[in-house]
Amino acid sequence: MNKTNLERLILLSRIDSHPILGELDINKEVTLMIDGEVCKAYEGDMIASAMYANGKRVFRYTKKFHKPRGLFCAIGKCTDCIMTVNGVPNIRTCITPVEDGMIIETQEGLGQWERSEGL
Amino acid sequence: MIHKEIVIVGGGPAGLSAGIEAAKYGAEVLIIDENHLVGGQLFKQIHKFFGSREHKAGMRGFSIGRDLLEEINKSENIELWLNSEVIGINKEKELLVVPKDQGVVEIKAEKIILATGAIEKSIYFPGWDLPGVMGAGAAQTMMNVHRILPGKKVLMIGSGNVGVIISYQMIQGGAEVVGILEASSTLGGYGVHTAKVTRAGVPFYRPYTIKRAIGEDCVEGAEIVQIDSQWQPVEGTEVILEVDLICMATGFNPLTELAWMSGCQFTYIPELGGQVPTHNDRLETTVKGIYIAGDISGIEEASTAMEEGKLAGVHAAHSLGYLSKEKEKVERNKIWERLNDLRSGPMDIKRKNGKELMFLKYNEGCIND
Ligand SMILES: Cc1cc2nc3c(=O)[nH]c(=O)nc-3n(C[C@H](O)[C@H](O)[C@H](O)COP(=O)(O)OP(=O)(O)OC[C@H]3O[C@@H](n4cnc5c(N)ncnc54)[C@H](O)[C@@H]3O)c2cc1C
Ligand code: FES
């Protein structure tokens, strides 16, 4: 996706001002690597909200039929939104906060452990 | 193994109220929640509550959540473990907890209160598993907690309170609600909420259902169809709507895994949301010392969840000797008065009957034992 398109999507999905909740309190910006692409999110974002904010809806593909999956319950109960995070597969992205420098990957099937030093 | 007096699983309105109540009488309480903050579903509820003043009517969920948090932080008897998932439990009231990045911790509790809440129910249609089809509550969570609008053109399935309230919140968040589907020929929500979305120009389709979600990698549209009195699709009535989000507001199921694991008995009561741990009017299950409160004991609302939490909290504290039999009875009656009040609306009668049936089942079980 070219930059302007991406920026447009980001603009469209962040709710900056809200009639009841007011203006968005912008927290510190963090940098994530999503499938090799440098992306921005805010501290306090869940990985799933950072995905949406960056225009991404597909979080993983199923093992047998390679069907796309994404956010479904958003409260950590259905495991539809799992991704590989810092080399650890099956992380529920809807209840896992982002951290600066996080490496997030679309998960294929059941995923694979690629534990690196220090994790 | 760590020893604790009262362990509460789940820090939603039910769990927090249970903790505050039990701690008030001197009991030592540990509240465990797998989220990074407590409040459960409260922080996404930005509409005004119904009920009497005592039930915080007119207040919005998130400000009630903030008040509860303040009380929790003030209390010296309450300990809070966040980012911690409870994955095991047994009849001896031993719990297995996985705090984030810390391996596994075992806890032996004197009393346990399960307040794990509920999960949204799905309906199944071709394409229901495409990204862009989600629970209405999931969309609500994204908007009101994470400040993300998960779609710009939305189809809502279900015209009950959840469907209409969240449709209105989608509009507040900046989306267009293309339509609300209702399979029954009557609308399900309270008049006030239904009127709000009607005024906003949202069309209701009824009696209609969804035939399929359209799209390759994500939702790009939805085909809807009218149904007859036998709930069969009426040929020729299909309409294709261009949407990028399909939300299901089709009910909730109590989240009961831990209750099953603990070995307590269950009773099937559809009015309460299906299989529910059998419990008495003190919210104790058939495993002595294990209580339930909130949506796990029957799907209701945050206001009833808070009262139920107090009920379980009072009785757990009493059974540990923190308040006398007489005092417990006085407090219990007060809470029951408020609960009955909350369950007195025309739409609440089913739940009230469901609860009464439940207590009957519990007592029958005791007699058979
Ligand atoms: C997505 C969603 C949206 C809703 N929106 C509304 C609304 O707008 N208005 C309304 O009146 N009602 C709404 N409801 C109904 C709502 O459930 C009640 O209003 C109320 O929040 C129930 O309170 P509770 O304390 O029983 O459960 P919850 O508020 O759901 O709290 C349960 C808590 O338990 C934690 N938990 C669960 N299992 C474990 C475990 N194994 N280990 C550790 N922690 C655990 C969860 O993380 C959660 O914080 C909604 C429900 C859902 C699921
Ligand atoms: S969307 Fe259900 S667990 Fe994340």
PDB file of N, CA and C in Angstrom, chain B residues 105-185:
ATOM      1  N   VAL B 105       1.575 -19.991  39.422  1.00  0.00           N
ATOM      2  CA  VAL B 105       1.478 -19.824  40.869  1.00  0.00           C
ATOM      3  C   VAL B 105       0.283 -20.622  41.385  1.00  0.00           C
ATOM      4  N   GLU B 106       0.456 -21.325  42.492  1.00  0.00           N
ATOM      5  CA  GLU B 106      -0.662 -22.063  43.085  1.00  0.00           C
ATOM      6  C   GLU B 106      -1.175 -21.310  44.302  1.00  0.00           C
ATOM      7  N   ILE B 107      -2.484 -21.229  44.424  1.00  0.00           N
ATOM      8  CA  ILE B 107      -3.092 -20.541  45.571  1.00  0.00           C
ATOM      9  C   ILE B 107      -4.114 -21.450  46.223  1.00  0.00           C
ATOM     10  N   LYS B 108      -4.098 -21.489  47.548  1.00  0.00           N
ATOM     11  CA  LYS B 108      -5.155 -22.175  48.283  1.00  0.00           C
ATOM     12  C   LYS B 108      -6.042 -21.097  48.899  1.00  0.00           C
ATOM     13  N   ALA B 109      -7.334 -21.114  48.538  1.00  0.00           N
ATOM     14  CA  ALA B 109      -8.242 -20.074  49.035  1.00  0.00           C
ATOM     15  C   ALA B 109      -9.232 -20.664  50.022  1.00  0.00           C
ATOM     16  N   GLU B 110      -9.639 -19.835  50.998  1.00  0.00           N
ATOM     17  CA  GLU B 110     -10.715 -20.244  51.895  1.00  0.00           C
ATOM     18  C   GLU B 110     -12.047 -20.192  51.143  1.00  0.00           C
ATOM     19  N   LYS B 111     -12.225 -19.095  50.428  1.00  0.00           N
ATOM     20  CA  LYS B 111     -13.457 -18.872  49.647  1.00  0.00           C
ATOM     21  C   LYS B 111     -13.065 -18.361  48.269  1.00  0.00           C
ATOM     22  N   ILE B 112     -13.847 -18.756  47.289  1.00  0.00           N
ATOM     23  CA  ILE B 112     -13.595 -18.271  45.932  1.00  0.00           C
ATOM     24  C   ILE B 112     -14.876 -17.649  45.380  1.00  0.00           C
ATOM     25  N   ILE B 113     -14.749 -16.505  44.730  1.00  0.00           N
ATOM     26  CA  ILE B 113     -15.896 -15.928  44.018  1.00  0.00           C
ATOM     27  C   ILE B 113     -15.534 -15.871  42.538  1.00  0.00           C
ATOM     28  N   LEU B 114     -16.266 -16.610  41.722  1.00  0.00           N
ATOM     29  CA  LEU B 114     -16.024 -16.587  40.280  1.00  0.00           C
ATOM     30  C   LEU B 114     -16.885 -15.487  39.660  1.00  0.00           C
ATOM     31  N   ALA B 115     -16.238 -14.512  39.055  1.00  0.00           N
ATOM     32  CA  ALA B 115     -16.963 -13.387  38.428  1.00  0.00           C
ATOM     33  C   ALA B 115     -16.356 -13.150  37.058  1.00  0.00           C
ATOM     34  N   THR B 116     -16.397 -14.196  36.233  1.00  0.00           N
ATOM     35  CA  THR B 116     -15.661 -14.176  34.958  1.00  0.00           C
ATOM     36  C   THR B 116     -16.434 -13.569  33.795  1.00  0.00           C
ATOM     37  N   GLY B 117     -17.713 -13.240  33.996  1.00  0.00           N
ATOM     38  CA  GLY B 117     -18.442 -12.541  32.946  1.00  0.00           C
ATOM     39  C   GLY B 117     -19.026 -13.445  31.874  1.00  0.00           C
ATOM     40  N   ALA B 118     -19.076 -12.930  30.656  1.00  0.00           N
ATOM     41  CA  ALA B 118     -19.761 -13.632  29.572  1.00  0.00           C
ATOM     42  C   ALA B 118     -19.022 -13.460  28.258  1.00  0.00           C
ATOM     43  N   ILE B 119     -19.427 -14.245  27.278  1.00  0.00           N
ATOM     44  CA  ILE B 119     -18.897 -14.085  25.923  1.00  0.00           C
ATOM     45  C   ILE B 119     -20.076 -13.924  24.975  1.00  0.00           C
ATOM     46  N   GLU B 120     -19.865 -13.155  23.921  1.00  0.00           N
ATOM     47  CA  GLU B 120     -20.956 -12.945  22.965  1.00  0.00           C
ATOM     48  C   GLU B 120     -21.247 -14.214  22.175  1.00  0.00           C
ATOM     49  N   LYS B 121     -22.515 -14.423  21.885  1.00  0.00           N
ATOM     50  CA  LYS B 121     -22.934 -15.566  21.068  1.00  0.00           C
ATOM     51  C   LYS B 121     -22.820 -15.196  19.592  1.00  0.00           C
ATOM     52  N   SER B 122     -22.561 -16.187  18.766  1.00  0.00           N
ATOM     53  CA  SER B 122     -22.505 -15.933  17.331  1.00  0.00           C
ATOM     54  C   SER B 122     -23.675 -16.622  16.656  1.00  0.00           C
ATOM     55  N   ILE B 123     -24.008 -16.150  15.461  1.00  0.00           N
ATOM     56  CA  ILE B 123     -24.869 -16.944  14.606  1.00  0.00           C
ATOM     57  C   ILE B 123     -24.004 -17.350  13.414  1.00  0.00           C
ATOM     58  N   TYR B 124     -24.380 -18.422  12.739  1.00  0.00           N
ATOM     59  CA  TYR B 124     -23.495 -18.965  11.714  1.00  0.00           C
ATOM     60  C   TYR B 124     -24.114 -18.828  10.336  1.00  0.00           C
ATOM     61  N   PHE B 125     -23.363 -18.255   9.406  1.00  0.00           N
ATOM     62  CA  PHE B 125     -23.824 -18.066   8.029  1.00  0.00           C
ATOM     63  C   PHE B 125     -22.566 -18.098   7.161  1.00  0.00           C
ATOM     64  N   PRO B 126     -22.689 -18.373   5.868  1.00  0.00           N
ATOM     65  CA  PRO B 126     -21.497 -18.400   5.029  1.00  0.00           C
ATOM     66  C   PRO B 126     -20.731 -17.080   5.154  1.00  0.00           C
ATOM     67  N   GLY B 127     -19.471 -17.181   5.455  1.00  0.00           N
ATOM     68  CA  GLY B 127     -18.635 -15.985   5.584  1.00  0.00           C
ATOM     69  C   GLY B 127     -18.587 -15.419   6.996  1.00  0.00           C
ATOM     70  N   TRP B 128     -19.216 -16.082   7.964  1.00  0.00           N
ATOM     71  CA  TRP B 128     -19.237 -15.522   9.332  1.00  0.00           C
ATOM     72  C   TRP B 128     -17.847 -15.462   9.949  1.00  0.00           C
ATOM     73  N   ASP B 129     -16.905 -16.228   9.350  1.00  0.00           N
ATOM     74  CA  ASP B 129     -15.550 -16.261   9.897  1.00  0.00           C
ATOM     75  C   ASP B 129     -14.599 -15.274   9.212  1.00  0.00           C
ATOM     76  N   LEU B 130     -15.117 -14.455   8.290  1.00  0.00           N
ATOM     77  CA  LEU B 130     -14.256 -13.466   7.623  1.00  0.00           C
ATOM     78  C   LEU B 130     -13.859 -12.341   8.583  1.00  0.00           C
ATOM     79  N   PRO B 131     -12.620 -11.869   8.479  1.00  0.00           N
ATOM     80  CA  PRO B 131     -12.284 -10.664   9.236  1.00  0.00           C
ATOM     81  C   PRO B 131     -13.243  -9.537   8.849  1.00  0.00           C
ATOM     82  N   GLY B 132     -13.783  -8.868   9.850  1.00  0.00           N
ATOM     83  CA  GLY B 132     -14.792  -7.846   9.568  1.00  0.00           C
ATOM     84  C   GLY B 132     -16.171  -8.289  10.033  1.00  0.00           C
ATOM     85  N   VAL B 133     -16.291  -9.559  10.431  1.00  0.00           N
ATOM     86  CA  VAL B 133     -17.498 -10.016  11.121  1.00  0.00           C
ATOM     87  C   VAL B 133     -17.092 -10.163  12.582  1.00  0.00           C
ATOM     88  N   MET B 134     -17.791  -9.500  13.476  1.00  0.00           N
ATOM     89  CA  MET B 134     -17.403  -9.597  14.885  1.00  0.00           C
ATOM     90  C   MET B 134     -18.596  -9.343  15.799  1.00  0.00           C
ATOM     91  N   GLY B 135     -18.381  -9.588  17.066  1.00  0.00           N
ATOM     92  CA  GLY B 135     -19.410  -9.302  18.050  1.00  0.00           C
ATOM     93  C   GLY B 135     -19.649  -7.804  18.113  1.00  0.00           C
ATOM     94  N   ALA B 136     -20.886  -7.404  18.416  1.00  0.00           N
ATOM     95  CA  ALA B 136     -21.167  -5.982  18.582  1.00  0.00           C
ATOM     96  C   ALA B 136     -20.351  -5.434  19.746  1.00  0.00           C
ATOM     97  N   GLY B 137     -20.214  -6.244  20.791  1.00  0.00           N
ATOM     98  CA  GLY B 137     -19.418  -5.829  21.951  1.00  0.00           C
ATOM     99  C   GLY B 137     -17.940  -5.685  21.600  1.00  0.00           C
ATOM    100  N   ALA B 138     -17.495  -6.467  20.628  1.00  0.00           N
ATOM    101  CA  ALA B 138     -16.097  -6.353  20.196  1.00  0.00           C
ATOM    102  C   ALA B 138     -15.885  -4.995  19.540  1.00  0.00           C
ATOM    103  N   ALA B 139     -16.841  -4.603  18.681  1.00  0.00           N
ATOM    104  CA  ALA B 139     -16.742  -3.294  18.035  1.00  0.00           C
ATOM    105  C   ALA B 139     -16.801  -2.191  19.092  1.00  0.00           C
ATOM    106  N   GLN B 140     -17.662  -2.398  20.093  1.00  0.00           N
ATOM    107  CA  GLN B 140     -17.803  -1.426  21.188  1.00  0.00           C
ATOM    108  C   GLN B 140     -16.479  -1.285  21.948  1.00  0.00           C
ATOM    109  N   THR B 141     -15.835  -2.407  22.201  1.00  0.00           N
ATOM    110  CA  THR B 141     -14.544  -2.394  22.886  1.00  0.00           C
ATOM    111  C   THR B 141     -13.522  -1.617  22.068  1.00  0.00           C
ATOM    112  N   MET B 142     -13.469  -1.878  20.773  1.00  0.00           N
ATOM    113  CA  MET B 142     -12.491  -1.195  19.919  1.00  0.00           C
ATOM    114  C   MET B 142     -12.721   0.310  19.925  1.00  0.00           C
ATOM    115  N   MET B 143     -13.999   0.715  19.839  1.00  0.00           N
ATOM    116  CA  MET B 143     -14.289   2.151  19.753  1.00  0.00           C
ATOM    117  C   MET B 143     -14.072   2.878  21.066  1.00  0.00           C
ATOM    118  N   ASN B 144     -14.709   2.348  22.118  1.00  0.00           N
ATOM    119  CA  ASN B 144     -14.795   3.123  23.349  1.00  0.00           C
ATOM    120  C   ASN B 144     -13.611   2.917  24.284  1.00  0.00           C
ATOM    121  N   VAL B 145     -12.907   1.815  24.117  1.00  0.00           N
ATOM    122  CA  VAL B 145     -11.733   1.590  24.960  1.00  0.00           C
ATOM    123  C   VAL B 145     -10.454   1.888  24.184  1.00  0.00           C
ATOM    124  N   HIS B 146     -10.380   1.400  22.955  1.00  0.00           N
ATOM    125  CA  HIS B 146      -9.131   1.559  22.195  1.00  0.00           C
ATOM    126  C   HIS B 146      -9.186   2.699  21.178  1.00  0.00           C
ATOM    127  N   ARG B 147     -10.329   3.352  21.097  1.00  0.00           N
ATOM    128  CA  ARG B 147     -10.510   4.497  20.194  1.00  0.00           C
ATOM    129  C   ARG B 147     -10.187   4.159  18.732  1.00  0.00           C
ATOM    130  N   ILE B 148     -10.669   3.006  18.305  1.00  0.00           N
ATOM    131  CA  ILE B 148     -10.516   2.581  16.915  1.00  0.00           C
ATOM    132  C   ILE B 148     -11.899   2.293  16.357  1.00  0.00           C
ATOM    133  N   LEU B 149     -12.187   2.858  15.186  1.00  0.00           N
ATOM    134  CA  LEU B 149     -13.443   2.554  14.516  1.00  0.00           C
ATOM    135  C   LEU B 149     -13.199   1.337  13.611  1.00  0.00           C
ATOM    136  N   PRO B 150     -13.770   0.175  13.965  1.00  0.00           N
ATOM    137  CA  PRO B 150     -13.405  -1.031  13.224  1.00  0.00           C
ATOM    138  C   PRO B 150     -14.051  -1.135  11.843  1.00  0.00           C
ATOM    139  N   GLY B 151     -14.969  -0.233  11.506  1.00  0.00           N
ATOM    140  CA  GLY B 151     -15.571  -0.249  10.172  1.00  0.00           C
ATOM    141  C   GLY B 151     -16.254   1.076   9.930  1.00  0.00           C
ATOM    142  N   LYS B 152     -16.443   1.400   8.672  1.00  0.00           N
ATOM    143  CA  LYS B 152     -17.074   2.686   8.369  1.00  0.00           C
ATOM    144  C   LYS B 152     -18.521   2.535   7.933  1.00  0.00           C
ATOM    145  N   LYS B 153     -18.826   1.361   7.333  1.00  0.00           N
ATOM    146  CA  LYS B 153     -20.219   1.097   6.948  1.00  0.00           C
ATOM    147  C   LYS B 153     -20.616  -0.218   7.595  1.00  0.00           C
ATOM    148  N   VAL B 154     -21.590  -0.131   8.504  1.00  0.00           N
ATOM    149  CA  VAL B 154     -21.835  -1.241   9.409  1.00  0.00           C
ATOM    150  C   VAL B 154     -23.221  -1.839   9.231  1.00  0.00           C
ATOM    151  N   LEU B 155     -23.277  -3.174   9.272  1.00  0.00           N
ATOM    152  CA  LEU B 155     -24.553  -3.868   9.366  1.00  0.00           C
ATOM    153  C   LEU B 155     -24.640  -4.476  10.763  1.00  0.00           C
ATOM    154  N   MET B 156     -25.728  -4.178  11.469  1.00  0.00           N
ATOM    155  CA  MET B 156     -25.911  -4.725  12.822  1.00  0.00           C
ATOM    156  C   MET B 156     -26.938  -5.849  12.745  1.00  0.00           C
ATOM    157  N   ILE B 157     -26.606  -7.007  13.311  1.00  0.00           N
ATOM    158  CA  ILE B 157     -27.579  -8.096  13.369  1.00  0.00           C
ATOM    159  C   ILE B 157     -28.143  -8.176  14.786  1.00  0.00           C
ATOM    160  N   GLY B 158     -29.431  -7.929  14.928  1.00  0.00           N
ATOM    161  CA  GLY B 158     -30.062  -7.966  16.248  1.00  0.00           C
ATOM    162  C   GLY B 158     -30.507  -6.579  16.684  1.00  0.00           C
ATOM    163  N   SER B 159     -31.786  -6.452  17.046  1.00  0.00           N
ATOM    164  CA  SER B 159     -32.324  -5.136  17.405  1.00  0.00           C
ATOM    165  C   SER B 159     -32.597  -5.018  18.899  1.00  0.00           C
ATOM    166  N   GLY B 160     -32.019  -5.935  19.685  1.00  0.00           N
ATOM    167  CA  GLY B 160     -32.175  -5.834  21.145  1.00  0.00           C
ATOM    168  C   GLY B 160     -31.407  -4.633  21.666  1.00  0.00           C
ATOM    169  N   ASN B 161     -31.364  -4.467  23.002  1.00  0.00           N
ATOM    170  CA  ASN B 161     -30.679  -3.309  23.566  1.00  0.00           C
ATOM    171  C   ASN B 161     -29.227  -3.197  23.120  1.00  0.00           C
ATOM    172  N   VAL B 162     -28.533  -4.331  23.132  1.00  0.00           N
ATOM    173  CA  VAL B 162     -27.119  -4.283  22.747  1.00  0.00           C
ATOM    174  C   VAL B 162     -26.993  -3.804  21.295  1.00  0.00           C
ATOM    175  N   GLY B 163     -27.832  -4.346  20.417  1.00  0.00           N
ATOM    176  CA  GLY B 163     -27.780  -3.967  18.999  1.00  0.00           C
ATOM    177  C   GLY B 163     -28.033  -2.486  18.786  1.00  0.00           C
ATOM    178  N   VAL B 164     -29.079  -1.959  19.416  1.00  0.00           N
ATOM    179  CA  VAL B 164     -29.386  -0.543  19.169  1.00  0.00           C
ATOM    180  C   VAL B 164     -28.427   0.399  19.905  1.00  0.00           C
ATOM    181  N   ILE B 165     -28.040   0.030  21.126  1.00  0.00           N
ATOM    182  CA  ILE B 165     -27.119   0.908  21.872  1.00  0.00           C
ATOM    183  C   ILE B 165     -25.786   0.996  21.132  1.00  0.00           C
ATOM    184  N   ILE B 166     -25.283  -0.156  20.694  1.00  0.00           N
ATOM    185  CA  ILE B 166     -23.975  -0.127  20.041  1.00  0.00           C
ATOM    186  C   ILE B 166     -24.077   0.493  18.638  1.00  0.00           C
ATOM    187  N   SER B 167     -25.214   0.335  17.970  1.00  0.00           N
ATOM    188  CA  SER B 167     -25.396   1.033  16.685  1.00  0.00           C
ATOM    189  C   SER B 167     -25.255   2.535  16.898  1.00  0.00           C
ATOM    190  N   TYR B 168     -25.894   3.022  17.947  1.00  0.00           N
ATOM    191  CA  TYR B 168     -25.824   4.455  18.225  1.00  0.00           C
ATOM    192  C   TYR B 168     -24.380   4.863  18.547  1.00  0.00           C
ATOM    193  N   GLN B 169     -23.696   4.004  19.295  1.00  0.00           N
ATOM    194  CA  GLN B 169     -22.300   4.306  19.623  1.00  0.00           C
ATOM    195  C   GLN B 169     -21.413   4.276  18.379  1.00  0.00           C
ATOM    196  N   MET B 170     -21.782   3.448  17.389  1.00  0.00           N
ATOM    197  CA  MET B 170     -21.019   3.419  16.143  1.00  0.00           C
ATOM    198  C   MET B 170     -21.166   4.753  15.423  1.00  0.00           C
ATOM    199  N   ILE B 171     -22.375   5.306  15.475  1.00  0.00           N
ATOM    200  CA  ILE B 171     -22.601   6.608  14.844  1.00  0.00           C
ATOM    201  C   ILE B 171     -21.794   7.680  15.592  1.00  0.00           C
ATOM    202  N   GLN B 172     -21.824   7.590  16.946  1.00  0.00           N
ATOM    203  CA  GLN B 172     -21.034   8.549  17.739  1.00  0.00           C
ATOM    204  C   GLN B 172     -19.546   8.444  17.410  1.00  0.00           C
ATOM    205  N   GLY B 173     -19.125   7.228  17.068  1.00  0.00           N
ATOM    206  CA  GLY B 173     -17.713   7.010  16.742  1.00  0.00           C
ATOM    207  C   GLY B 173     -17.369   7.441  15.325  1.00  0.00           C
ATOM    208  N   GLY B 174     -18.386   7.743  14.520  1.00  0.00           N
ATOM    209  CA  GLY B 174     -18.112   8.246  13.172  1.00  0.00           C
ATOM    210  C   GLY B 174     -18.460   7.296  12.047  1.00  0.00           C
ATOM    211  N   ALA B 175     -19.150   6.195  12.353  1.00  0.00           N
ATOM    212  CA  ALA B 175     -19.487   5.242  11.291  1.00  0.00           C
ATOM    213  C   ALA B 175     -20.905   5.489  10.777  1.00  0.00           C
ATOM    214  N   GLU B 176     -21.189   4.869   9.636  1.00  0.00           N
ATOM    215  CA  GLU B 176     -22.557   4.886   9.124  1.00  0.00           C
ATOM    216  C   GLU B 176     -23.149   3.501   9.384  1.00  0.00           C
ATOM    217  N   VAL B 177     -24.314   3.440  10.037  1.00  0.00           N
ATOM    218  CA  VAL B 177     -24.966   2.152  10.241  1.00  0.00           C
ATOM    219  C   VAL B 177     -25.972   1.971   9.103  1.00  0.00           C
ATOM    220  N   VAL B 178     -25.656   1.019   8.224  1.00  0.00           N
ATOM    221  CA  VAL B 178     -26.413   0.836   6.996  1.00  0.00           C
ATOM    222  C   VAL B 178     -27.771   0.176   7.270  1.00  0.00           C
ATOM    223  N   GLY B 179     -27.835  -0.598   8.361  1.00  0.00           N
ATOM    224  CA  GLY B 179     -29.103  -1.222   8.702  1.00  0.00           C
ATOM    225  C   GLY B 179     -28.985  -2.081   9.942  1.00  0.00           C
ATOM    226  N   ILE B 180     -30.142  -2.314  10.569  1.00  0.00           N
ATOM    227  CA  ILE B 180     -30.203  -3.231  11.710  1.00  0.00           C
ATOM    228  C   ILE B 180     -31.171  -4.350  11.326  1.00  0.00           C
ATOM    229  N   LEU B 181     -30.688  -5.595  11.381  1.00  0.00           N
ATOM    230  CA  LEU B 181     -31.532  -6.736  11.016  1.00  0.00           C
ATOM    231  C   LEU B 181     -32.212  -7.301  12.250  1.00  0.00           C
ATOM    232  N   GLU B 182     -33.463  -7.693  12.098  1.00  0.00           N
ATOM    233  CA  GLU B 182     -34.165  -8.354  13.196  1.00  0.00           C
ATOM    234  C   GLU B 182     -34.975  -9.512  12.605  1.00  0.00           C
ATOM    235  N   ALA B 183     -34.725 -10.701  13.101  1.00  0.00           N
ATOM    236  CA  ALA B 183     -35.378 -11.892  12.557  1.00  0.00           C
ATOM    237  C   ALA B 183     -36.833 -11.998  13.011  1.00  0.00           C
ATOM    238  N   SER B 184     -37.095 -11.453  14.181  1.00  0.00           N
ATOM    239  CA  SER B 184     -38.468 -11.480  14.671  1.00  0.00           C
ATOM    240  C   SER B 184     -39.194 -10.261  14.097  1.00  0.00           C
ATOM    241  N   SER B 185     -40.521 -10.292  14.119  1.00  0.00           N
ATOM    242  CA  SER B 185     -41.188  -9.147  13.487  1.00  0.00           C
ATOM    243  C   SER B 185     -41.321  -7.965  14.441  1.00  0.00           C
TER     244      SER B 185
END
